[in-house]
């Protein structure tokens, strides 16, 4: 069985922003950073782990749904 690893993206130089709904108590938080390839999303508690990249239209749809 062959397992493909997701494509690695360079996170250096991105302007990361913490979720505005993040509590200051160390709870579940995400960081996001926009770039030409889409929106990078990572766990703010472990920024050295790989995150994921979501295409612009998919991110817009997700945020629209989350705001409901």
PDB file of C-alpha atoms in Angstrom:
ATOM      1  CA  UNK A   1       0.000   0.000   0.000  1.00  0.00           C
ATOM      2  CA  UNK A   2       1.300   3.432  -0.896  1.00  0.00           C
ATOM      3  CA  UNK A   3       0.340   6.439   1.178  1.00  0.00           C
ATOM      4  CA  UNK A   4       0.758   9.837  -0.412  1.00  0.00           C
ATOM      5  CA  UNK A   5       1.776  12.695   1.813  1.00  0.00           C
ATOM      6  CA  UNK A   6       0.054  16.025   1.318  1.00  0.00           C
ATOM      7  CA  UNK A   7       2.059  18.615  -0.550  1.00  0.00           C
ATOM      8  CA  UNK A   8       4.239  20.621   1.801  1.00  0.00           C
ATOM      9  CA  UNK A   9       3.759  24.371   1.737  1.00  0.00           C
ATOM     10  CA  UNK A  10       6.233  26.978   2.887  1.00  0.00           C
ATOM     11  CA  UNK A  11       4.784  28.772   5.915  1.00  0.00           C
ATOM     12  CA  UNK A  12       7.674  31.226   6.285  1.00  0.00           C
ATOM     13  CA  UNK A  13       6.876  34.821   5.556  1.00  0.00           C
ATOM     14  CA  UNK A  14       3.138  34.421   6.057  1.00  0.00           C
ATOM     15  CA  UNK A  15       1.276  36.937   8.208  1.00  0.00           C
ATOM     16  CA  UNK A  16      -0.550  34.664  10.654  1.00  0.00           C
ATOM     17  CA  UNK A  17      -3.688  35.916  12.421  1.00  0.00           C
ATOM     18  CA  UNK A  18      -5.265  34.210  15.446  1.00  0.00           C
ATOM     19  CA  UNK A  19      -8.994  33.590  15.368  1.00  0.00           C
ATOM     20  CA  UNK A  20     -10.994  36.444  16.899  1.00  0.00           C
ATOM     21  CA  UNK A  21     -12.987  33.806  18.813  1.00  0.00           C
ATOM     22  CA  UNK A  22      -9.874  32.472  20.558  1.00  0.00           C
ATOM     23  CA  UNK A  23     -10.008  32.677  24.310  1.00  0.00           C
ATOM     24  CA  UNK A  24      -6.918  33.701  26.229  1.00  0.00           C
ATOM     25  CA  UNK A  25      -7.101  30.541  28.340  1.00  0.00           C
ATOM     26  CA  UNK A  26      -5.162  28.280  25.962  1.00  0.00           C
ATOM     27  CA  UNK A  27      -8.291  26.706  24.502  1.00  0.00           C
ATOM     28  CA  UNK A  28      -8.769  25.465  20.969  1.00  0.00           C
ATOM     29  CA  UNK A  29      -7.445  28.077  18.554  1.00  0.00           C
ATOM     30  CA  UNK A  30      -6.536  28.343  14.917  1.00  0.00           C
ATOM     31  CA  UNK A  31      -4.223  30.678  13.039  1.00  0.00           C
ATOM     32  CA  UNK A  32      -4.916  31.648   9.439  1.00  0.00           C
ATOM     33  CA  UNK A  33      -2.787  33.328   6.786  1.00  0.00           C
ATOM     34  CA  UNK A  34      -3.828  34.276   3.269  1.00  0.00           C
ATOM     35  CA  UNK A  35      -1.559  33.953   0.242  1.00  0.00           C
ATOM     36  CA  UNK A  36      -1.839  33.424  -3.511  1.00  0.00           C
ATOM     37  CA  UNK A  37      -2.400  29.668  -3.171  1.00  0.00           C
ATOM     38  CA  UNK A  38      -5.317  30.081  -0.750  1.00  0.00           C
ATOM     39  CA  UNK A  39      -5.695  30.282   3.003  1.00  0.00           C
ATOM     40  CA  UNK A  40      -3.286  28.462   5.308  1.00  0.00           C
ATOM     41  CA  UNK A  41      -4.817  27.097   8.520  1.00  0.00           C
ATOM     42  CA  UNK A  42      -2.844  25.727  11.476  1.00  0.00           C
ATOM     43  CA  UNK A  43      -3.235  24.833  15.144  1.00  0.00           C
ATOM     44  CA  UNK A  44      -2.077  27.843  17.159  1.00  0.00           C
ATOM     45  CA  UNK A  45      -1.021  25.603  20.053  1.00  0.00           C
ATOM     46  CA  UNK A  46       1.470  23.673  17.894  1.00  0.00           C
ATOM     47  CA  UNK A  47       2.679  25.922  15.078  1.00  0.00           C
ATOM     48  CA  UNK A  48       5.497  23.557  14.073  1.00  0.00           C
ATOM     49  CA  UNK A  49       3.084  20.886  12.866  1.00  0.00           C
ATOM     50  CA  UNK A  50       1.896  21.036   9.280  1.00  0.00           C
ATOM     51  CA  UNK A  51      -1.333  22.847   8.620  1.00  0.00           C
ATOM     52  CA  UNK A  52      -3.489  22.761   5.553  1.00  0.00           C
ATOM     53  CA  UNK A  53      -4.157  25.029   2.627  1.00  0.00           C
ATOM     54  CA  UNK A  54      -7.726  25.725   1.573  1.00  0.00           C
ATOM     55  CA  UNK A  55      -8.587  27.302  -1.773  1.00  0.00           C
ATOM     56  CA  UNK A  56     -10.105  30.782  -1.694  1.00  0.00           C
ATOM     57  CA  UNK A  57     -13.641  29.787  -2.765  1.00  0.00           C
ATOM     58  CA  UNK A  58     -13.754  26.901  -0.273  1.00  0.00           C
ATOM     59  CA  UNK A  59     -12.559  29.194   2.540  1.00  0.00           C
ATOM     60  CA  UNK A  60     -15.197  31.802   1.665  1.00  0.00           C
ATOM     61  CA  UNK A  61     -17.907  29.132   1.752  1.00  0.00           C
ATOM     62  CA  UNK A  62     -16.636  27.789   5.093  1.00  0.00           C
ATOM     63  CA  UNK A  63     -16.563  31.227   6.738  1.00  0.00           C
ATOM     64  CA  UNK A  64     -20.032  32.029   5.398  1.00  0.00           C
ATOM     65  CA  UNK A  65     -21.394  28.796   6.859  1.00  0.00           C
ATOM     66  CA  UNK A  66     -19.601  29.298  10.194  1.00  0.00           C
ATOM     67  CA  UNK A  67     -21.110  32.769  10.614  1.00  0.00           C
ATOM     68  CA  UNK A  68     -24.673  31.417  10.542  1.00  0.00           C
TER      69      UNK A  68
END
